[in-house]
Amino acid sequence: MVTVAAFARTAALVGDPARAGMLTVLMDGRALTAAELARAAGVTPQTASGHLAKLAEAGLLTVARQGRHRYHRLASPAVARMLEGVMAVASMPDAARPAATRAPSIRSPGPRDAALREARTCYDHLAGRLAVAMADSLVARGAVELGEDGGALTPAGEVFLRGLGVDLDAASGRRVFCRPCLDWSERRPHIAGALGAALLATCLDRGWLRRSEGSRAVAVTPGGRLALGRAFGYRQACACGDAA
Amino acid sequence: MVTVAAFARTAALVGDPARAGMLTVLMDGRALTAAELARAAGVTPQTASGHLAKLAEAGLLTVARQGRHRYHRLASPAVARMLEGVMAVASMPDAARPAATRAPSIRSPGPRDAALREARTCYDHLAGRLAVAMADSLVARGAVELGEDGGALTPAGEVFLRGLGVDLDAASGRRVFCRPCLDWSERRPHIAGALGAALLATCLDRGWLRRSEGSRAVAVTPGGRLALGRAFGYRQACACGDAA
DNA sequence: CCCATGCTTCGGCCATCGCCGAAGCGTCCG
DNA sequence: CGGACGCTTCGGCGATGGCCGAAGCATGGG
């Protein structure tokens, strides 16, 4: 039985601006140190420490100590799904949201912003223009079906993706491991869930994409430009996310 | 762009105990008056009024005035999904959750509790033992596939459900409109999303189930007992939810 | 061995926000 | 038309909880 108190406590944990900032940053799926999270949230380390202790104790985060660092990451896909759900509601076009008290949210990414819109990680899968293009291409080719409530990989899609080297068995024995996830920047769904994770893993394994240091942006490699263009008809909008 | 501030504000809205209680009750999908919600949350009407105004302004609820009553309901499926996500995390078996400060959550349903566990509404679909049994039966028969990340209706399942009179076209043109939703009492997934809504609608239309007055429990009618037993192999655990 | 670094705990300050009593509007009914 | 009812607004009280400075443990490196 889930008590209303536990329900409220969980939501309240996400509802604090500082903690929300940390969780937002952790949505890229990586493990970050307390100091990095403190900077991201705009608070001092001691304040962040308190927040992180609460989040960990409630089971939203897991911590791994490595030397004198403590790495924090989202505890489970369920937490990521919850955060996605809140995002979806928060981004809904609702009645007159006064843009008055607009805190500087996250330190302005500046020129990196374009790279973020192009391709970035979203917990364990891809997001951005690349991810939306991949989803569109897969739907157009009849490889996956995507709806408001879920998605599915078709038999034809299974063949196609295996041909690309995507490891479909690692995820689960069934073909229903697909889930739409609303893209912040594109405002269109991309592919999340186990299939989304497998796609990202493949792109990284084959050297098509490379994670950026200290950012959730991912860069398309020269080889990736070729392979992604061929497989999904993807063409970069700009060269800003280029991998040297 | 979704600012971190908006994200936190949305979660904080859910994070207050009184508002959480109201939202929990509204998860049954019905529209309730401010007074009913005040009772459910255990606060006075004027306090509830303030909360409801905030929830409506943020787009979580929609209000419909009818005479001197104001009926409140969840604004969209997206809101229901968000609340489900929070529930899923809140119900996770995490580190030592002290059961000390256990508020009386919701007024104890007493004898009605058994009926709630048997069959109840969950936003726009069914939950409880009946819903889990239906999901199990559909999976066993190969009509739907359910995974952690989503679900899908198979071609065979489409035929089967059309035979039962389920209106599949009303939901969407595709067959991916299925979604797992963790059942509180059973701790196992049942079918949500557009398919779950269509199933509930069919059960009500055909007189197999009947909503109870003032409760989210639904009662199985004599005809429903026969039909649900035949279609899903369902047998009531007790007669407590009986429809006179 | 000692210092630098990363993180935590403690104590006190302060703002936010939920809460209710009282009073003010609309609506419905006798 | 007057009273009952549903709901809202207003004002003040109180508590929860976030914030930082300072100090306390650990770990790792010189």
Coordinates of C-alpha atoms (C1' of nucleotides) in Angstrom, one line a residue:
Chain A
M1 CA 0.0 0.0 0.0
V2 CA 1.3 3.4 -0.9
T3 CA 0.4 6.0 1.7
V4 CA -0.5 9.5 0.6
A5 CA 2.3 10.7 2.9
A6 CA 5.0 8.7 1.0
F7 CA 3.5 9.9 -2.3
A8 CA 3.7 13.6 -1.2
R9 CA 7.2 13.2 0.3
T10 CA 8.5 11.8 -3.0
A11 CA 7.0 14.6 -5.1
A12 CA 8.2 17.2 -2.5
L13 CA 11.7 15.9 -2.9
V14 CA 11.6 16.7 -6.6
G15 CA 9.8 20.0 -5.9
D16 CA 12.7 21.9 -4.4
P17 CA 14.5 24.1 -6.9
A18 CA 18.0 23.1 -5.9
R19 CA 17.1 19.4 -6.0
A20 CA 15.2 19.8 -9.2
G21 CA 18.3 21.3 -10.8
M22 CA 20.4 18.4 -9.7
L23 CA 18.0 15.8 -10.9
T24 CA 17.6 17.7 -14.2
V25 CA 21.4 17.5 -14.8
L26 CA 21.4 13.8 -13.8
M27 CA 18.8 13.1 -16.4
D28 CA 21.7 12.6 -18.8
G29 CA 22.3 9.3 -17.1
R30 CA 25.9 10.0 -16.0
A31 CA 27.2 9.9 -12.4
L32 CA 28.3 13.2 -11.0
T33 CA 30.1 14.3 -7.9
A34 CA 28.5 16.3 -5.2
A35 CA 30.6 19.4 -6.1
E36 CA 29.5 19.3 -9.7
L37 CA 25.9 18.9 -8.6
A38 CA 26.3 21.8 -6.2
R39 CA 27.5 24.0 -9.0
A40 CA 24.6 22.9 -11.3
A41 CA 22.1 23.7 -8.6
G42 CA 23.7 27.0 -7.7
V43 CA 24.2 26.2 -4.0
T44 CA 27.2 25.6 -1.8
P45 CA 28.6 22.1 -1.3
Q46 CA 27.3 21.8 2.2
T47 CA 23.8 22.6 1.1
A48 CA 24.0 20.2 -1.8
S49 CA 25.3 17.5 0.6
G50 CA 22.1 17.7 2.6
H51 CA 19.9 17.5 -0.5
L52 CA 21.9 14.5 -1.9
A53 CA 21.6 12.7 1.4
K54 CA 17.8 13.1 1.3
L55 CA 17.5 12.0 -2.3
A56 CA 19.7 8.9 -1.7
E57 CA 17.8 8.0 1.4
A58 CA 14.5 8.1 -0.5
G59 CA 15.9 5.9 -3.1
L60 CA 16.0 8.4 -6.0
L61 CA 19.7 8.3 -6.3
T62 CA 22.5 5.8 -5.8
V63 CA 25.9 6.8 -4.7
A64 CA 29.2 5.1 -5.5
R65 CA 32.3 6.2 -3.6
Q66 CA 35.5 6.3 -5.5
G67 CA 38.5 7.6 -3.6
R68 CA 37.4 10.8 -2.1
H69 CA 34.7 11.4 -4.6
R70 CA 31.1 10.3 -4.3
Y71 CA 29.4 9.8 -7.6
H72 CA 25.6 10.2 -7.7
R73 CA 23.3 8.9 -10.4
L74 CA 19.6 8.2 -10.8
A75 CA 18.7 5.0 -9.0
S76 CA 16.5 3.4 -11.7
P77 CA 14.6 3.9 -14.9
A78 CA 11.5 4.4 -12.8
V79 CA 13.0 7.6 -11.4
A80 CA 13.8 8.8 -14.9
R81 CA 10.3 8.0 -16.0
M82 CA 8.9 10.0 -13.1
L83 CA 11.0 13.0 -14.0
E84 CA 10.0 12.7 -17.6
G85 CA 6.4 12.7 -16.5
V86 CA 6.9 15.9 -14.5
M87 CA 8.7 17.5 -17.4
A88 CA 5.8 16.7 -19.8
V89 CA 3.3 18.4 -17.5
A90 CA 5.6 21.3 -16.7
S91 CA 6.1 22.0 -20.4
M92 CA 2.4 22.0 -21.2
P93 CA 1.1 25.3 -22.6
D94 CA -0.9 26.3 -19.6
A95 CA -2.6 29.5 -18.5
A96 CA -0.5 32.6 -18.3
R97 CA 2.7 31.5 -16.8
P98 CA 4.3 34.8 -15.8
A99 CA 7.9 34.8 -17.1
A100 CA 8.7 37.2 -14.3
T101 CA 10.6 35.3 -11.8
R102 CA 12.9 33.5 -14.2
A103 CA 15.9 32.3 -12.4
P104 CA 18.9 31.8 -14.7
S105 CA 17.8 28.1 -14.6
I106 CA 21.0 26.4 -15.5
R107 CA 24.2 28.3 -16.4
S108 CA 23.6 29.4 -20.0
P109 CA 25.3 26.9 -22.3
G110 CA 26.1 29.6 -24.7
P111 CA 27.6 28.3 -27.9
R112 CA 27.2 24.7 -26.6
D113 CA 23.5 25.2 -26.9
A114 CA 23.3 24.4 -30.6
A115 CA 25.2 21.2 -30.0
L116 CA 22.8 20.2 -27.2
R117 CA 19.8 20.8 -29.5
E118 CA 21.5 18.6 -32.1
A119 CA 22.2 15.5 -30.1
R120 CA 22.4 14.8 -26.4
T121 CA 21.7 12.0 -23.9
C122 CA 18.5 11.7 -22.0
Y123 CA 19.1 9.3 -19.1
D124 CA 20.0 6.2 -21.1
H125 CA 19.0 7.1 -24.6
L126 CA 19.4 9.8 -27.2
A127 CA 17.5 13.1 -27.5
G128 CA 17.7 16.2 -29.7
R129 CA 17.3 16.6 -33.5
L130 CA 19.2 13.4 -34.2
A131 CA 17.0 11.3 -31.9
V132 CA 13.8 12.7 -33.4
A133 CA 15.2 12.1 -36.9
M134 CA 16.0 8.5 -36.0
A135 CA 12.5 8.0 -34.6
D136 CA 10.9 9.6 -37.7
S137 CA 12.9 7.5 -40.0
L138 CA 12.1 4.2 -38.1
V139 CA 8.4 5.0 -38.2
A140 CA 8.5 5.9 -41.9
R141 CA 10.2 2.7 -42.7
G142 CA 7.7 0.7 -40.7
A143 CA 10.3 -0.5 -38.2
V144 CA 8.6 0.9 -35.1
E145 CA 5.2 2.1 -34.3
L146 CA 4.9 5.1 -31.9
G147 CA 1.7 6.3 -30.2
E148 CA 0.8 8.5 -27.3
D149 CA 0.8 5.6 -24.9
G150 CA 3.7 3.4 -26.2
G151 CA 5.5 2.0 -29.0
A152 CA 6.4 -1.4 -30.5
L153 CA 9.1 -2.8 -32.7
T154 CA 7.7 -4.5 -35.8
P155 CA 9.1 -7.8 -37.2
A156 CA 10.5 -5.8 -40.1
G157 CA 12.1 -3.4 -37.7
E158 CA 13.7 -6.2 -35.8
V159 CA 15.4 -7.4 -38.9
F160 CA 16.5 -3.9 -39.8
L161 CA 18.0 -3.1 -36.5
R162 CA 19.8 -6.4 -36.1
G163 CA 21.4 -5.6 -39.4
L164 CA 22.7 -2.4 -37.9
G165 CA 24.2 -4.4 -35.1
V166 CA 21.8 -3.4 -32.4
D167 CA 21.7 -5.9 -29.6
L168 CA 18.1 -6.5 -29.1
D169 CA 18.4 -9.6 -27.0
A170 CA 20.2 -7.9 -24.2
A171 CA 17.2 -5.7 -23.5
S172 CA 14.5 -8.3 -23.0
G173 CA 13.1 -11.3 -24.8
R174 CA 10.1 -9.4 -26.2
R175 CA 9.6 -6.8 -28.8
V176 CA 7.7 -4.5 -26.6
F177 CA 10.5 -2.5 -25.1
C178 CA 9.9 0.8 -26.7
R179 CA 8.5 4.0 -25.2
P180 CA 8.0 7.5 -26.5
C181 CA 9.7 10.4 -24.6
L182 CA 8.9 14.0 -25.4
D183 CA 11.9 15.9 -26.6
W184 CA 12.3 19.3 -24.8
S185 CA 13.8 21.1 -27.7
E186 CA 12.0 19.5 -30.6
R187 CA 8.7 19.0 -28.8
R188 CA 8.3 15.8 -30.6
P189 CA 8.7 12.2 -29.4
H190 CA 11.8 10.2 -29.7
I191 CA 12.5 6.6 -28.7
A192 CA 13.2 5.8 -25.1
G193 CA 13.0 2.6 -23.0
A194 CA 15.1 -0.4 -23.6
L195 CA 15.1 0.1 -27.3
G196 CA 16.3 3.7 -26.9
A197 CA 19.1 2.5 -24.6
A198 CA 20.1 -0.2 -27.1
L199 CA 20.3 2.3 -29.9
L200 CA 22.5 4.7 -28.0
A201 CA 24.7 1.9 -26.9
T202 CA 25.1 0.8 -30.5
C203 CA 26.0 4.3 -31.7
L204 CA 28.6 4.6 -29.0
D205 CA 30.0 1.1 -29.5
R206 CA 30.4 1.6 -33.2
G207 CA 32.1 4.9 -32.8
W208 CA 29.3 6.8 -34.5
L209 CA 28.8 9.1 -31.5
R210 CA 31.1 10.3 -28.8
R211 CA 30.2 11.7 -25.4
S212 CA 31.5 15.2 -24.7
E213 CA 33.4 16.0 -21.6
G214 CA 31.4 17.7 -19.0
S215 CA 28.3 18.1 -21.1
R216 CA 25.4 16.0 -22.0
A217 CA 25.9 16.8 -25.6
V218 CA 27.1 14.0 -27.9
A219 CA 29.2 14.6 -31.0
V220 CA 28.7 12.9 -34.3
T221 CA 32.0 11.4 -35.6
P222 CA 33.0 11.5 -39.3
G223 CA 32.2 7.8 -39.5
G224 CA 29.0 8.3 -37.7
R225 CA 27.9 11.0 -40.1
L226 CA 28.2 8.5 -42.9
A227 CA 26.5 5.6 -41.1
L228 CA 23.7 7.6 -39.6
G229 CA 23.1 9.3 -42.9
R230 CA 22.8 5.9 -44.6
A231 CA 20.7 4.2 -41.9
F232 CA 18.4 7.0 -40.9
G233 CA 18.8 9.7 -43.6
Y234 CA 20.2 12.0 -41.0
R235 CA 22.1 15.1 -41.9
Q236 CA 23.5 17.5 -39.3
A237 CA 21.9 20.9 -39.2
C238 CA 25.3 22.5 -38.4
A239 CA 28.9 21.4 -37.8
C240 CA 28.9 22.8 -34.3
G241 CA 28.6 19.4 -32.7
D242 CA 31.6 18.2 -34.7
A243 CA 34.0 15.7 -33.3
A244 CA 37.5 16.9 -34.1
Chain B
M1 CA 12.4 25.1 -23.4
V2 CA 11.4 23.9 -20.0
T3 CA 13.0 25.9 -17.2
V4 CA 14.2 24.2 -14.1
A5 CA 12.0 26.6 -12.1
A6 CA 8.8 25.4 -13.9
F7 CA 9.9 21.8 -13.4
A8 CA 10.3 22.3 -9.7
R9 CA 7.1 24.3 -9.3
T10 CA 5.1 21.5 -10.9
A11 CA 6.6 18.9 -8.6
A12 CA 6.2 21.1 -5.6
L13 CA 2.6 21.4 -6.4
V14 CA 2.2 17.6 -6.1
G15 CA 4.5 17.5 -3.1
D16 CA 2.2 19.1 -0.6
P17 CA 0.3 16.5 1.6
A18 CA -3.1 18.1 1.2
R19 CA -2.8 18.6 -2.6
A20 CA -1.3 15.1 -2.9
G21 CA -4.4 13.7 -1.2
M22 CA -6.7 15.5 -3.5
L23 CA -4.8 14.4 -6.6
T24 CA -4.7 10.8 -5.3
V25 CA -8.5 10.8 -5.0
L26 CA -8.9 12.4 -8.4
M27 CA -6.8 9.5 -9.9
D28 CA -10.1 7.6 -10.2
G29 CA -10.9 9.9 -13.1
R30 CA -14.0 11.4 -11.8
A31 CA -14.9 15.0 -11.2
L32 CA -15.3 16.0 -7.6
T33 CA -16.5 19.2 -5.8
A34 CA -14.2 21.3 -3.7
A35 CA -15.9 20.2 -0.5
E36 CA -15.4 16.5 -1.3
L37 CA -11.8 17.2 -2.0
A38 CA -11.4 19.1 1.2
R39 CA -12.7 16.2 3.2
A40 CA -10.5 13.8 1.3
A41 CA -7.4 15.9 2.1
G42 CA -8.5 16.5 5.7
V43 CA -8.5 20.3 5.4
T44 CA -11.1 23.0 5.7
P45 CA -12.9 24.2 2.5
Q46 CA -11.1 27.5 2.4
T47 CA -7.7 25.8 2.5
A48 CA -8.8 23.4 -0.2
S49 CA -10.0 26.3 -2.3
G50 CA -6.5 27.8 -2.3
H51 CA -4.9 24.6 -3.3
L52 CA -7.4 23.9 -6.0
A53 CA -6.9 27.4 -7.5
K54 CA -3.1 26.7 -7.7
L55 CA -3.6 23.3 -9.2
A56 CA -6.0 24.7 -11.8
E57 CA -3.8 27.6 -12.6
A58 CA -0.9 25.3 -13.2
G59 CA -2.9 23.3 -15.6
L60 CA -3.1 20.1 -13.5
L61 CA -6.8 20.3 -13.0
T62 CA -9.7 21.6 -15.0
V63 CA -12.8 23.0 -13.4
A64 CA -16.4 22.9 -14.6
R65 CA -19.0 25.0 -12.8
Q66 CA -22.4 23.5 -12.5
G67 CA -24.8 25.5 -10.5
R68 CA -23.2 26.3 -7.2
H69 CA -20.8 23.4 -7.4
R70 CA -17.4 23.4 -9.0
Y71 CA -16.3 20.1 -10.3
H72 CA -12.6 19.4 -10.5
R73 CA -10.9 16.7 -12.5
L74 CA -7.4 15.9 -13.8
A75 CA -6.7 18.0 -16.8
S76 CA -5.1 15.4 -19.1
P77 CA -3.7 11.9 -19.4
A78 CA -0.3 13.5 -19.1
V79 CA -1.1 14.5 -15.5
A80 CA -2.3 11.0 -14.7
R81 CA 0.9 9.6 -16.1
M82 CA 3.0 11.9 -14.0
L83 CA 1.2 10.9 -10.8
E84 CA 1.6 7.2 -11.8
G85 CA 5.3 7.9 -12.1
V86 CA 5.6 9.4 -8.7
M87 CA 3.6 6.5 -7.2
A88 CA 5.9 4.0 -8.8
V89 CA 8.9 5.6 -7.2
A90 CA 7.2 6.2 -3.9
S91 CA 6.2 2.5 -3.7
M92 CA 9.7 1.3 -4.3
P93 CA 11.2 -0.8 -1.5
D94 CA 13.8 1.7 -0.4
A95 CA 15.9 2.1 2.6
A96 CA 14.2 2.1 6.0
R97 CA 11.2 4.2 5.6
P98 CA 10.2 5.0 9.2
A99 CA 6.5 4.2 9.5
A100 CA 6.4 6.6 12.4
T101 CA 4.7 9.7 11.1
R102 CA 1.9 7.9 9.5
A103 CA -1.0 10.2 9.0
P104 CA -4.3 8.5 8.6
S105 CA -3.7 8.9 4.9
I106 CA -7.2 8.7 3.6
R107 CA -10.2 8.0 5.8
S108 CA -10.1 4.2 6.3
P109 CA -12.4 2.6 3.8
G110 CA -13.2 -0.1 6.3
P111 CA -15.2 -2.9 4.7
R112 CA -15.2 -1.2 1.4
D113 CA -11.4 -1.9 1.3
A114 CA -12.0 -5.4 0.0
A115 CA -14.1 -4.1 -2.8
L116 CA -11.4 -1.6 -3.7
R117 CA -8.8 -4.3 -4.0
E118 CA -11.1 -6.4 -6.1
A119 CA -11.9 -3.7 -8.8
R120 CA -11.6 0.0 -9.0
T121 CA -11.0 2.7 -11.5
C122 CA -7.5 4.2 -12.0
Y123 CA -8.0 7.5 -13.9
D124 CA -9.5 6.2 -17.1
H125 CA -9.0 2.4 -16.8
L126 CA -9.4 -0.5 -14.4
A127 CA -7.2 -1.5 -11.5
G128 CA -7.3 -4.1 -8.8
R129 CA -7.5 -7.9 -8.9
L130 CA -9.9 -7.8 -11.9
A131 CA -7.6 -5.6 -14.0
V132 CA -4.6 -7.7 -13.2
A133 CA -6.5 -10.9 -14.1
M134 CA -7.6 -9.4 -17.4
A135 CA -4.0 -8.4 -18.2
D136 CA -2.7 -11.8 -17.3
S137 CA -5.4 -13.5 -19.4
L138 CA -4.7 -11.3 -22.4
V139 CA -1.0 -11.9 -22.2
A140 CA -1.5 -15.7 -21.8
R141 CA -3.8 -15.8 -24.9
G142 CA -1.2 -13.8 -26.9
A143 CA -3.6 -10.9 -27.4
V144 CA -1.3 -8.3 -25.9
E145 CA 2.4 -8.1 -25.0
L146 CA 3.5 -6.3 -21.9
G147 CA 6.9 -5.2 -20.9
E148 CA 8.5 -2.8 -18.6
D149 CA 8.5 0.0 -21.1
G150 CA 5.3 -0.5 -22.9
G151 CA 2.8 -2.9 -24.5
A152 CA 1.3 -3.7 -27.8
L153 CA -1.9 -5.3 -29.1
T154 CA -1.2 -8.2 -31.4
P155 CA -3.2 -8.9 -34.6
A156 CA -4.8 -11.8 -32.8
G157 CA -5.6 -9.7 -29.9
E158 CA -7.3 -7.1 -32.1
V159 CA -9.6 -9.8 -33.5
F160 CA -10.4 -11.1 -30.0
L161 CA -11.2 -7.7 -28.5
R162 CA -13.3 -6.6 -31.5
G163 CA -15.3 -9.8 -30.9
L164 CA -16.0 -8.6 -27.4
G165 CA -17.2 -5.4 -28.7
V166 CA -14.3 -3.2 -27.7
D167 CA -14.1 -0.1 -29.8
L168 CA -10.5 0.0 -30.9
D169 CA -10.9 2.6 -33.6
A170 CA -12.1 5.3 -31.2
A171 CA -8.8 5.4 -29.5
S172 CA -6.4 5.8 -32.4
G173 CA -5.7 4.3 -35.7
R174 CA -2.8 2.3 -34.5
R175 CA -2.3 -0.7 -32.4
V176 CA 0.2 0.8 -30.1
F177 CA -2.0 2.3 -27.5
C178 CA -1.2 0.1 -24.6
R179 CA 0.7 0.9 -21.5
P180 CA 1.5 -0.9 -18.3
C181 CA 0.5 0.7 -15.0
L182 CA 1.6 -0.7 -11.7
D183 CA -1.2 -1.8 -9.5
W184 CA -0.9 -0.5 -5.9
S185 CA -2.6 -3.4 -4.3
E186 CA -1.5 -6.2 -6.5
R187 CA 2.0 -4.8 -7.2
R188 CA 1.7 -6.2 -10.7
P189 CA 1.0 -4.4 -14.0
H190 CA -2.4 -3.9 -15.5
I191 CA -3.4 -2.4 -18.8
A192 CA -3.6 1.4 -19.0
G193 CA -3.5 3.9 -21.9
A194 CA -6.0 4.1 -24.7
L195 CA -6.6 0.3 -24.6
G196 CA -7.2 0.3 -20.9
A197 CA -9.7 3.1 -21.3
A198 CA -11.5 1.3 -24.1
L199 CA -11.7 -1.9 -22.0
L200 CA -13.2 0.0 -19.1
A201 CA -15.7 1.7 -21.4
T202 CA -16.8 -1.6 -22.9
C203 CA -17.3 -3.1 -19.5
L204 CA -19.5 -0.2 -18.4
D205 CA -21.4 0.0 -21.7
R206 CA -22.3 -3.6 -21.7
G207 CA -23.3 -3.5 -18.1
W208 CA -20.6 -5.9 -16.8
L209 CA -19.4 -3.4 -14.3
R210 CA -21.1 -0.5 -12.4
R211 CA -19.5 2.4 -10.7
S212 CA -20.2 2.8 -7.0
E213 CA -21.6 6.0 -5.6
G214 CA -19.0 8.0 -3.8
S215 CA -16.2 5.5 -4.1
R216 CA -13.8 4.5 -6.8
A217 CA -14.7 0.9 -6.4
V218 CA -16.6 -0.7 -9.3
A219 CA -19.0 -3.6 -8.8
V220 CA -19.3 -6.7 -11.0
T221 CA -22.9 -7.3 -12.1
P222 CA -24.4 -10.8 -12.4
G223 CA -24.1 -10.5 -16.2
G224 CA -20.6 -9.2 -15.8
R225 CA -19.7 -12.2 -13.7
L226 CA -20.7 -14.5 -16.5
A227 CA -19.1 -12.4 -19.4
L228 CA -15.8 -11.7 -17.6
G229 CA -15.5 -15.3 -16.5
R230 CA -15.9 -16.4 -20.0
A231 CA -13.7 -13.9 -21.7
F232 CA -10.9 -13.6 -19.1
G233 CA -11.4 -16.6 -16.8
Y234 CA -12.1 -14.1 -14.0
R235 CA -13.7 -15.3 -10.8
Q236 CA -14.4 -13.0 -7.9
A237 CA -12.4 -13.5 -4.8
C238 CA -15.3 -12.5 -2.7
A239 CA -18.9 -11.3 -3.0
C240 CA -18.1 -8.1 -1.2
G241 CA -18.1 -6.0 -4.4
D242 CA -21.4 -7.4 -5.4
A243 CA -23.9 -5.4 -7.3
A244 CA -27.3 -5.8 -5.8
Chain C
dC1 C1' 54.0 13.2 8.0
dC2 C1' 51.4 17.3 6.8
dC3 C1' 48.6 19.7 3.8
dA4 C1' 45.1 20.0 0.1
dT5 C1' 40.8 18.3 -1.4
dG6 C1' 36.1 16.4 -1.2
dC7 C1' 32.4 15.9 1.6
dT8 C1' 29.8 16.0 5.8
dT9 C1' 27.7 17.8 10.3
dC10 C1' 26.2 21.5 13.3
dG11 C1' 23.9 25.9 14.5
dG12 C1' 21.4 29.7 13.7
dC13 C1' 19.0 32.8 10.5
dC14 C1' 15.3 33.7 7.5
dA15 C1' 11.7 33.2 4.0
dT16 C1' 8.0 30.5 2.3
dC17 C1' 3.9 28.5 2.7
dG18 C1' 0.2 25.9 4.7
dC19 C1' -3.4 26.5 8.0
dC20 C1' -7.6 28.4 10.0
dG21 C1' -11.3 32.1 11.6
dA22 C1' -14.0 35.6 9.7
dA23 C1' -16.2 37.7 6.2
dG24 C1' -17.8 38.4 1.3
dC25 C1' -20.0 36.8 -3.1
dG26 C1' -22.9 33.9 -6.1
dT27 C1' -26.6 30.3 -6.5
dC28 C1' -30.5 27.7 -5.4
dC29 C1' -34.8 26.9 -2.7
dG30 C1' -38.8 27.7 0.1
Chain D
dC1 C1' -37.1 37.9 -0.6
dG2 C1' -34.7 35.8 3.1
dG3 C1' -32.1 32.0 4.5
dA4 C1' -29.1 28.0 3.5
dC5 C1' -25.4 26.4 1.0
dG6 C1' -21.0 26.2 -1.8
dC7 C1' -17.1 28.5 -2.6
dT8 C1' -13.8 32.2 -2.4
dT9 C1' -10.8 36.1 -0.5
dC10 C1' -8.4 38.2 3.3
dG11 C1' -5.4 38.5 7.4
dG12 C1' -2.5 36.8 10.8
dC13 C1' -0.3 32.9 13.0
dG14 C1' 2.9 29.2 13.2
dA15 C1' 6.0 25.7 11.5
dT16 C1' 8.6 23.4 8.2
dG17 C1' 12.7 23.6 5.7
dG18 C1' 16.3 25.7 2.8
dC19 C1' 20.5 28.4 3.2
dC20 C1' 25.2 29.5 4.6
dG21 C1' 29.5 30.0 7.8
dA22 C1' 32.3 27.4 10.5
dA23 C1' 34.2 23.3 12.0
dG24 C1' 34.9 18.1 11.7
dC25 C1' 36.2 13.6 9.2
dA26 C1' 37.9 11.1 5.7
dT27 C1' 41.0 10.2 1.5
dG28 C1' 45.1 10.9 -1.4
dG29 C1' 49.4 13.1 -2.7
dG30 C1' 53.7 15.3 -1.9

